[in-house]
Amino acid sequence: MAFPITRMRRLRKNEALRRMVRETSLSVDDFIYPLFVVYGENKKIPVTSMPGVYQLSCDMLESEIQETVDLGIPAVLLFGIPENKDAVASSAYDDNGVVQQAVRLIKDRWPELLVITDVCLCEYTDHGHCGVVTGTGTIDNDATLELLAQEALSHAKAGADIVAPSDMMDGRIGYIREALDASGFADTAVMAYAAKYASGFYGPFREAAESAPQFGDRKTYQMDPANSREALREIELDIAEGADIIMVKPALAYLDVIARVRERFNHPLAAYNVSGEYAMVKAAAANGWLDEERIMMEVLTAIKRAGADIIITYFAREAARLLG
């Protein structure tokens, strides 16, 4: 009887061997932790669709940031929920806005922590869209660029290390880059939501950020989930306009896109493990249908294996504890 000469199982027989030949490794350095900031004091409001995630006032943000720093997570991504919303998102570029306050607090107390700010209008508009709405109900791309640049500049003045435009307006990376450079913020980096899909996985986020559109949808500016070649065109344009980091969002349902982008471009590549991906794991675990820690690490490893250098994830702190 012939036995196999090559036995793939030889290198799987114990944990030490498996670790030694492991092709993909997760590190706490890979993670960015998203946070939602609200006005007021003593506020820690649970997001019902995202267990473990909260809307936090600045005073309550402090303990969250300290724990994040203690775990070695290198960066946070801030989203703001304003007191007042209007058609032109004026709270987004208010120098005393909630995100701006949070940035100043964090950089004063934890200067070594990278602070990234989401640059978009949807949380701040009364209609919930990511741009200026015309009288006919369409999104005015070019009118939106000026407001996004004002928002990015306001965040940079507050001390943000990186601004992250998530709106998917054409030309916004170049417009923001020019505005930052002209105002003395040439060292402020831009992380572009370069391939952001019109996904159903954003539902829980829209509860957390109070940003659901009040009419229509975002399919005219976010990408069609059926397209991957288009993602390469979007990313190429953002790089040409000055993006320092590029991003694919969502992550788990778009691993093929992450892989194609990694093969094509040498820029640092982020992937956003979005709210719906997080909520699915949490809900299944709560029902006893799967092992939450094991699935969490499997999902994050898959995103890294596909080619992401950076993972934005609500699991960041839980994963960091496991990685020790």
GROMACS .gro file of C-alpha atoms in nm, residues 37-322:
model
  286
   37VAL     CA    1  -1.947   6.166   1.996
   38VAL     CA    2  -2.253   6.368   2.109
   39TYR     CA    3  -2.307   6.701   2.279
   40GLY     CA    4  -2.377   6.729   2.651
   41GLU     CA    5  -2.242   6.571   2.966
   42ASN     CA    6  -2.259   6.232   3.131
   43LYS     CA    7  -2.399   6.068   2.818
   44LYS     CA    8  -2.328   5.707   2.733
   45ILE     CA    9  -2.618   5.606   2.512
   46PRO     CA   10  -2.624   5.243   2.393
   47VAL     CA   11  -2.664   5.177   2.023
   48THR     CA   12  -2.926   4.901   2.037
   49SER     CA   13  -2.825   4.736   1.710
   50MET     CA   14  -2.454   4.735   1.802
   51PRO     CA   15  -2.399   4.581   2.147
   52GLY     CA   16  -2.100   4.738   2.319
   53VAL     CA   17  -2.111   5.056   2.107
   54TYR     CA   18  -2.228   5.390   2.251
   55GLN     CA   19  -2.287   5.752   2.170
   56LEU     CA   20  -2.055   5.933   2.412
   57SER     CA   21  -2.033   6.289   2.537
   58CYS     CA   22  -1.681   6.428   2.558
   59ASP     CA   23  -1.654   6.377   2.934
   60MET     CA   24  -1.752   6.010   2.893
   61LEU     CA   25  -1.515   5.975   2.600
   62GLU     CA   26  -1.215   6.005   2.829
   63SER     CA   27  -1.239   5.659   2.987
   64GLU     CA   28  -1.298   5.502   2.645
   65ILE     CA   29  -0.989   5.670   2.506
   66GLN     CA   30  -0.776   5.573   2.805
   67GLU     CA   31  -0.873   5.207   2.767
   68THR     CA   32  -0.806   5.226   2.393
   69VAL     CA   33  -0.460   5.370   2.454
   70ASP     CA   34  -0.388   5.114   2.726
   71LEU     CA   35  -0.467   4.835   2.480
   72GLY     CA   36  -0.213   4.975   2.234
   73ILE     CA   37  -0.462   5.062   1.961
   74PRO     CA   38  -0.290   5.335   1.759
   75ALA     CA   39  -0.586   5.532   1.622
   76VAL     CA   40  -0.950   5.629   1.664
   77LEU     CA   41  -1.201   5.742   1.401
   78LEU     CA   42  -1.449   6.004   1.521
   79PHE     CA   43  -1.809   6.053   1.407
   80GLY     CA   44  -2.017   6.340   1.542
   81ILE     CA   45  -2.386   6.374   1.623
   82PRO     CA   46  -2.472   6.747   1.635
   83GLU     CA   47  -2.728   6.932   1.842
   84ASN     CA   48  -2.876   7.098   1.534
   85LYS     CA   49  -2.909   6.987   1.174
   86ASP     CA   50  -2.983   7.197   0.867
   87ALA     CA   51  -2.979   7.169   0.489
   88VAL     CA   52  -2.614   7.276   0.455
   89ALA     CA   53  -2.467   7.084   0.751
   90SER     CA   54  -2.339   7.399   0.922
   91SER     CA   55  -2.256   7.208   1.241
   92ALA     CA   56  -2.005   6.998   1.045
   93TYR     CA   57  -1.766   7.289   0.993
   94ASP     CA   58  -1.836   7.475   1.317
   95ASP     CA   59  -1.499   7.516   1.490
   96ASN     CA   60  -1.674   7.448   1.819
   97GLY     CA   61  -1.858   7.144   1.685
   98VAL     CA   62  -1.873   6.819   1.876
   99VAL     CA   63  -1.602   6.645   1.674
  100GLN     CA   64  -1.376   6.948   1.695
  101GLN     CA   65  -1.419   6.952   2.074
  102ALA     CA   66  -1.341   6.581   2.094
  103VAL     CA   67  -1.029   6.619   1.880
  104ARG     CA   68  -0.893   6.896   2.102
  105LEU     CA   69  -0.963   6.694   2.415
  106ILE     CA   70  -0.791   6.381   2.283
  107LYS     CA   71  -0.486   6.557   2.141
  108ASP     CA   72  -0.441   6.752   2.464
  109ARG     CA   73  -0.455   6.442   2.685
  110TRP     CA   74  -0.320   6.171   2.452
  111PRO     CA   75  -0.105   6.344   2.189
  112GLU     CA   76   0.045   6.013   2.078
  113LEU     CA   77  -0.294   5.872   1.973
  114LEU     CA   78  -0.375   5.920   1.605
  115VAL     CA   79  -0.705   6.102   1.563
  116ILE     CA   80  -0.891   6.048   1.237
  117THR     CA   81  -1.211   6.236   1.161
  118ASP     CA   82  -1.489   6.132   0.929
  119VAL     CA   83  -1.551   6.412   0.680
  120CYS     CA   84  -1.907   6.390   0.553
  121LEU     CA   85  -2.230   6.588   0.579
  122CYS     CA   86  -2.488   6.314   0.637
  123GLU     CA   87  -2.480   6.328   1.019
  124TYR     CA   88  -2.525   6.705   1.007
  125THR     CA   89  -2.793   6.755   0.741
  126ASP     CA   90  -3.165   6.753   0.814
  127HIS     CA   91  -3.220   6.547   0.498
  128GLY     CA   92  -2.952   6.287   0.584
  129HIS     CA   93  -2.770   6.296   0.252
  130CYS     CA   94  -2.395   6.333   0.213
  131GLY     CA   95  -2.416   6.647   0.000
  132VAL     CA   96  -2.610   6.959  -0.086
  133VAL     CA   97  -2.958   6.877  -0.214
  134THR     CA   98  -3.094   7.078  -0.508
  135GLY     CA   99  -3.452   7.189  -0.553
  136THR     CA  100  -3.517   6.882  -0.766
  137GLY     CA  101  -3.390   6.645  -0.498
  138THR     CA  102  -3.056   6.558  -0.659
  139ILE     CA  103  -2.715   6.589  -0.493
  140ASP     CA  104  -2.509   6.884  -0.615
  141ASN     CA  105  -2.159   6.739  -0.634
  142ASP     CA  106  -1.962   7.060  -0.684
  143ALA     CA  107  -2.150   7.269  -0.426
  144THR     CA  108  -2.079   6.994  -0.174
  145LEU     CA  109  -1.702   7.012  -0.226
  146GLU     CA  110  -1.670   7.353  -0.065
  147LEU     CA  111  -1.855   7.240   0.249
  148LEU     CA  112  -1.644   6.924   0.275
  149ALA     CA  113  -1.327   7.130   0.246
  150GLN     CA  114  -1.451   7.361   0.523
  151GLU     CA  115  -1.523   7.060   0.743
  152ALA     CA  116  -1.183   6.900   0.679
  153LEU     CA  117  -1.008   7.231   0.747
  154SER     CA  118  -1.201   7.276   1.072
  155HIS     CA  119  -1.096   6.928   1.186
  156ALA     CA  120  -0.734   6.995   1.095
  157LYS     CA  121  -0.737   7.322   1.291
  158ALA     CA  122  -0.865   7.129   1.593
  159GLY     CA  123  -0.567   6.893   1.566
  160ALA     CA  124  -0.684   6.595   1.360
  161ASP     CA  125  -0.393   6.390   1.227
  162ILE     CA  126  -0.593   6.244   0.937
  163VAL     CA  127  -0.916   6.352   0.769
  164ALA     CA  128  -1.127   6.082   0.605
  165PRO     CA  129  -1.376   6.196   0.340
  166SER     CA  130  -1.657   5.938   0.318
  167ASP     CA  131  -1.907   6.118   0.095
  168MET     CA  132  -1.808   5.977  -0.247
  169MET     CA  133  -1.842   6.310  -0.429
  170ASP     CA  134  -1.630   6.329  -0.742
  171GLY     CA  135  -1.315   6.536  -0.700
  172ARG     CA  136  -1.340   6.584  -0.325
  173ILE     CA  137  -0.994   6.447  -0.241
  174GLY     CA  138  -0.820   6.700  -0.463
  175TYR     CA  139  -1.041   6.983  -0.339
  176ILE     CA  140  -0.974   6.898   0.026
  177ARG     CA  141  -0.602   6.846  -0.034
  178GLU     CA  142  -0.573   7.187  -0.197
  179ALA     CA  143  -0.767   7.355   0.086
  180LEU     CA  144  -0.550   7.193   0.353
  181ASP     CA  145  -0.226   7.281   0.177
  182ALA     CA  146  -0.333   7.641   0.116
  183SER     CA  147  -0.411   7.683   0.487
  184GLY     CA  148  -0.084   7.546   0.620
  185PHE     CA  149  -0.192   7.188   0.685
  186ALA     CA  150   0.028   7.010   0.432
  187ASP     CA  151   0.114   6.747   0.694
  188THR     CA  152  -0.249   6.652   0.759
  189ALA     CA  153  -0.304   6.320   0.584
  190VAL     CA  154  -0.612   6.223   0.383
  191MET     CA  155  -0.760   5.875   0.413
  192ALA     CA  156  -1.005   5.839   0.125
  193TYR     CA  157  -1.314   5.624   0.144
  194ALA     CA  158  -1.213   5.549  -0.213
  195ALA     CA  159  -1.438   5.252  -0.293
  196LYS     CA  160  -1.747   5.293  -0.076
  197TYR     CA  161  -2.038   5.079  -0.183
  198ALA     CA  162  -2.412   5.147  -0.150
  199SER     CA  163  -2.448   4.865   0.098
  200GLY     CA  164  -2.721   4.726   0.319
  201PHE     CA  165  -2.457   4.660   0.584
  202TYR     CA  166  -2.469   5.023   0.704
  203GLY     CA  167  -2.803   4.996   0.884
  204PRO     CA  168  -2.677   4.985   1.245
  205PHE     CA  169  -2.433   5.270   1.176
  206ARG     CA  170  -2.719   5.491   1.065
  207GLU     CA  171  -2.879   5.436   1.404
  208ALA     CA  172  -2.551   5.518   1.581
  209ALA     CA  173  -2.479   5.829   1.373
  210GLU     CA  174  -2.844   5.930   1.329
  211SER     CA  175  -2.768   5.969   0.959
  212ALA     CA  176  -3.034   5.779   0.765
  213PRO     CA  177  -3.147   5.966   0.450
  214GLN     CA  178  -3.493   6.116   0.486
  215PHE     CA  179  -3.579   6.043   0.125
  216GLY     CA  180  -3.441   5.829  -0.154
  217ASP     CA  181  -3.109   5.650  -0.116
  218ARG     CA  182  -2.738   5.702  -0.179
  219LYS     CA  183  -2.704   5.494  -0.494
  220THR     CA  184  -2.627   5.797  -0.714
  221TYR     CA  185  -2.301   5.861  -0.530
  222GLN     CA  186  -2.203   5.539  -0.352
  223MET     CA  187  -2.086   5.249  -0.567
  224ASP     CA  188  -2.294   4.969  -0.716
  225PRO     CA  189  -2.216   4.647  -0.520
  226ALA     CA  190  -2.195   4.457  -0.850
  227ASN     CA  191  -1.887   4.650  -0.969
  228SER     CA  192  -1.522   4.584  -0.892
  229ARG     CA  193  -1.342   4.731  -1.196
  230GLU     CA  194  -1.507   5.061  -1.113
  231ALA     CA  195  -1.348   5.046  -0.768
  232LEU     CA  196  -1.005   5.046  -0.930
  233ARG     CA  197  -1.096   5.358  -1.129
  234GLU     CA  198  -1.225   5.533  -0.815
  235ILE     CA  199  -0.908   5.450  -0.625
  236GLU     CA  200  -0.681   5.554  -0.910
  237LEU     CA  201  -0.852   5.893  -0.920
  238ASP     CA  202  -0.825   5.943  -0.543
  239ILE     CA  203  -0.455   5.859  -0.549
  240ALA     CA  204  -0.401   6.105  -0.834
  241GLU     CA  205  -0.581   6.372  -0.629
  242GLY     CA  206  -0.352   6.319  -0.330
  243ALA     CA  207  -0.499   6.046  -0.108
  244ASP     CA  208  -0.240   5.916   0.139
  245ILE     CA  209  -0.442   5.609   0.243
  246ILE     CA  210  -0.714   5.438   0.040
  247MET     CA  211  -1.011   5.244   0.175
  248VAL     CA  212  -1.259   4.979   0.070
  249LYS     CA  213  -1.594   4.980   0.254
  250PRO     CA  214  -1.756   4.746   0.354
  251ALA     CA  215  -1.492   4.478   0.406
  252LEU     CA  216  -1.636   4.130   0.454
  253ALA     CA  217  -1.863   4.118   0.149
  254TYR     CA  218  -1.593   4.287  -0.062
  255LEU     CA  219  -1.283   4.077   0.011
  256ASP     CA  220  -1.240   4.025  -0.362
  257VAL     CA  221  -1.225   4.401  -0.413
  258ILE     CA  222  -0.970   4.439  -0.134
  259ALA     CA  223  -0.757   4.170  -0.300
  260ARG     CA  224  -0.778   4.336  -0.643
  261VAL     CA  225  -0.688   4.673  -0.498
  262ARG     CA  226  -0.392   4.525  -0.309
  263GLU     CA  227  -0.260   4.367  -0.630
  264ARG     CA  228  -0.296   4.689  -0.828
  265PHE     CA  229  -0.183   4.964  -0.589
  266ASN     CA  230   0.101   5.010  -0.340
  267HIS     CA  231  -0.071   5.272  -0.125
  268PRO     CA  232  -0.157   5.187   0.236
  269LEU     CA  233  -0.493   5.011   0.219
  270ALA     CA  234  -0.765   5.030   0.483
  271ALA     CA  235  -1.083   4.825   0.501
  272TYR     CA  236  -1.388   4.911   0.710
  273ASN     CA  237  -1.540   4.616   0.898
  274VAL     CA  238  -1.874   4.794   0.908
  275SER     CA  239  -2.160   4.804   1.155
  276GLY     CA  240  -2.375   4.537   0.990
  277GLU     CA  241  -2.084   4.293   0.982
  278TYR     CA  242  -2.026   4.359   1.352
  279ALA     CA  243  -2.396   4.335   1.440
  280MET     CA  244  -2.439   4.001   1.262
  281VAL     CA  245  -2.165   3.840   1.469
  282LYS     CA  246  -2.298   3.992   1.791
  283ALA     CA  247  -2.655   3.879   1.721
  284ALA     CA  248  -2.556   3.525   1.627
  285ALA     CA  249  -2.336   3.497   1.936
  286ALA     CA  250  -2.615   3.628   2.160
  287ASN     CA  251  -2.834   3.346   2.031
  288GLY     CA  252  -2.564   3.087   2.097
  289TRP     CA  253  -2.526   3.009   1.728
  290LEU     CA  254  -2.151   3.065   1.707
  291ASP     CA  255  -1.836   3.129   1.908
  292GLU     CA  256  -1.807   3.509   1.903
  293GLU     CA  257  -1.434   3.536   1.975
  294ARG     CA  258  -1.343   3.273   1.721
  295ILE     CA  259  -1.559   3.424   1.446
  296MET     CA  260  -1.440   3.777   1.526
  297MET     CA  261  -1.077   3.676   1.481
  298GLU     CA  262  -1.158   3.474   1.169
  299VAL     CA  263  -1.332   3.773   1.010
  300LEU     CA  264  -1.048   4.013   1.094
  301THR     CA  265  -0.789   3.764   0.969
  302ALA     CA  266  -0.981   3.728   0.642
  303ILE     CA  267  -0.974   4.105   0.590
  304LYS     CA  268  -0.600   4.116   0.657
  305ARG     CA  269  -0.539   3.809   0.439
  306ALA     CA  270  -0.723   3.973   0.150
  307GLY     CA  271  -0.466   4.252   0.160
  308ALA     CA  272  -0.575   4.524   0.402
  309ASP     CA  273  -0.297   4.695   0.596
  310ILE     CA  274  -0.543   4.872   0.827
  311ILE     CA  275  -0.877   4.751   0.964
  312ILE     CA  276  -1.138   4.991   1.096
  313THR     CA  277  -1.347   4.780   1.330
  314TYR     CA  278  -1.583   4.802   1.627
  315PHE     CA  279  -1.413   4.482   1.742
  316ALA     CA  280  -1.081   4.663   1.787
  317ARG     CA  281  -1.072   4.659   2.165
  318GLU     CA  282  -1.204   4.304   2.200
  319ALA     CA  283  -0.953   4.178   1.945
  320ALA     CA  284  -0.671   4.374   2.111
  321ARG     CA  285  -0.745   4.204   2.443
  322LEU     CA  286  -0.717   3.862   2.279
   0.00000   0.00000   0.00000
